XYZ file of C-alpha atoms in Angstrom:
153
model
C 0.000 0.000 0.000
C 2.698 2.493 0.888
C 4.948 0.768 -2.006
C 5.594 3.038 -4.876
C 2.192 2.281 -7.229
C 1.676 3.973 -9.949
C -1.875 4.051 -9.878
C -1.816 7.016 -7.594
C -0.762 10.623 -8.743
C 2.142 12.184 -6.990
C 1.001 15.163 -4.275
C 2.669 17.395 -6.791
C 0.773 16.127 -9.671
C -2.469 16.281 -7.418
C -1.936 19.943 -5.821
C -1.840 21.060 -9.753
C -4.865 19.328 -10.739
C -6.809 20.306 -8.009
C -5.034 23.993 -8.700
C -6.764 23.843 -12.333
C -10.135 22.741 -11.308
C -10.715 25.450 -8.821
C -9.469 27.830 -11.527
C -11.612 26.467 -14.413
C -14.885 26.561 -12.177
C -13.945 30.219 -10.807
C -16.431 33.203 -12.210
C -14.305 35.944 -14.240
C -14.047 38.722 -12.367
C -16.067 40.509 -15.095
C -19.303 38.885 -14.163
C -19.411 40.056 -10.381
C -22.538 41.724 -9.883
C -20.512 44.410 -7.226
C -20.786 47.791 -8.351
C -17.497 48.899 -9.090
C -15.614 50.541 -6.338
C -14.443 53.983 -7.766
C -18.055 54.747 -8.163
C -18.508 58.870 -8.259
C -21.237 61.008 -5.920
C -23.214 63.963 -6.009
C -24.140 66.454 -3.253
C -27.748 64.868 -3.907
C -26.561 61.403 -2.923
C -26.453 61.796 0.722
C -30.197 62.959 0.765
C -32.937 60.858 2.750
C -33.666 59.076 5.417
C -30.747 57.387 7.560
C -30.354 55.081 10.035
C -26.765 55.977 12.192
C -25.238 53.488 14.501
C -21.695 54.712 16.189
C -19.489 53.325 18.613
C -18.666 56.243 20.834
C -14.740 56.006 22.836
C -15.705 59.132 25.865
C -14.263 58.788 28.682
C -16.095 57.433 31.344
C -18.593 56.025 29.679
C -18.023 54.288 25.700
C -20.865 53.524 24.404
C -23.261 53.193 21.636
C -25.322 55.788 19.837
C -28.525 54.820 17.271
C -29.639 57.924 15.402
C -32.230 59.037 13.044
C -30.613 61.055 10.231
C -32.824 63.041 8.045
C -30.534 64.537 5.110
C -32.047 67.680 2.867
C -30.740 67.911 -1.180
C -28.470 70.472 -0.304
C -26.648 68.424 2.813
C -28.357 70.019 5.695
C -29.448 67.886 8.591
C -32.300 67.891 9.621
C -35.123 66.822 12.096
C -32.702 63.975 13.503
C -31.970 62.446 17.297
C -30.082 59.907 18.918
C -30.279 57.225 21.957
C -27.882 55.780 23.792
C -27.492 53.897 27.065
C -25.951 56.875 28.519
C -28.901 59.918 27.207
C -32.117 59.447 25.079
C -33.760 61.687 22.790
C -30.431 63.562 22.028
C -31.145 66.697 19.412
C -28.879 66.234 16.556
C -29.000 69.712 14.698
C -26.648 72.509 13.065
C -24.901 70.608 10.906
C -24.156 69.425 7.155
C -23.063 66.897 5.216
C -20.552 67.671 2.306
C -19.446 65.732 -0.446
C -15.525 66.528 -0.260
C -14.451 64.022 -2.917
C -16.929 62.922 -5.820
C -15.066 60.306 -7.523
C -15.079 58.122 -4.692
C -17.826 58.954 -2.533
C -15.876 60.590 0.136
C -17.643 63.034 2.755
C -17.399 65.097 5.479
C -19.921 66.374 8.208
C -20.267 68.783 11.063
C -23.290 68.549 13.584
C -24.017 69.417 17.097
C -25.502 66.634 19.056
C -27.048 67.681 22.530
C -25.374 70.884 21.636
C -21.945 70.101 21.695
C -20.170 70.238 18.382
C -19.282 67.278 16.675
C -17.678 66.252 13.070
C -17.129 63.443 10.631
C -13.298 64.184 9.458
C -13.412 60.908 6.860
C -16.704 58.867 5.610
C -17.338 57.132 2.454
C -20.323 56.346 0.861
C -21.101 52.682 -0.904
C -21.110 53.014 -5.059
C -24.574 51.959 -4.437
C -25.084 54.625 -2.270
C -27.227 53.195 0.271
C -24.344 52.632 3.342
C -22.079 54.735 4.645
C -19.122 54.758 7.044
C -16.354 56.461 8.647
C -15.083 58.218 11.977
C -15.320 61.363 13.822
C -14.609 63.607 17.071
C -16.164 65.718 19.258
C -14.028 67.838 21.863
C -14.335 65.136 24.329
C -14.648 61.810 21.893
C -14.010 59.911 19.472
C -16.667 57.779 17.402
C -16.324 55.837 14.356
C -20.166 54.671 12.613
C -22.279 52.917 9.827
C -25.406 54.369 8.262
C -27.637 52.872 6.419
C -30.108 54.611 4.150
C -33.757 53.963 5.329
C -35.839 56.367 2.848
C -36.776 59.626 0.999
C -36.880 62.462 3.236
């Protein structure tokens, strides 16, 4: 059994067939159904409805933070507020989201939440435009997030 048959294939001969079956059943890469990632964005892309959910680094307390975004065409925000373990019902107002780079989605933000100022320094928006994610500070945290777009305003 362990003698040197020639019925079976050597482990080098194997590894390569097994290497060309796994490449002849492979999908080009041509016929992913991903957008493609250097998709470009408007000013009028971050409008609508949004659903925010940050992890928030403040010292004493981290914690979480689930917003309601509301996003007019020009990048105002709008009728929003946030919960948290720590406060509830949390006014998110004064601020404005900018597109900063088009061709690939990127944006920035400033906001005031519960009246202390706040701002997104890098985000990115999905080619599909329906997620978003990045990080931010306030004078007293740091927060990075996910939003996920929930409607028309």
């Amino acid at each position: 059994i362990c003698g040197g048959s020639s019925r079976w294939p050597s482990p080098s001969a194997w590894a390569w067939s097994s290497i060309n079956k796994s490449a002849a059943t492979t999908a080009p890469a041509t016929a992913s159904p991903i957008p493609a990632a250097t998709a470009s964005c408007s000013q009028g892309d971050v409008e609508g409805r949004w659903r925010v959910y940050a992890t928030v680094l403040q010292s004493p307390t981290p914690h979480w933070m689930n917003c309601d975004l509301t996003v007019t065409p020009a990048g105002a925000i709008s009728n929003s507020s946030c919960d948290s373990p720590v406060q509830r019902n949390l006014q998110l107002s004064s601020g404005e989201i900018k597109i900063a780079v088009t061709t690939n989605c990127v944006f920035t933000a400033r906001f005031e939440l519960g009246g202390t100022p706040n701002s997104i320094q890098h985000a990115t928006l999905s080619p599909e435009k329906s997620v978003a994610s990045g990080v931010g500070a306030s004078s007293d945290a740091y927060f990075t997030f996910t939003m996920i777009r929930t409607g028309a305003p």
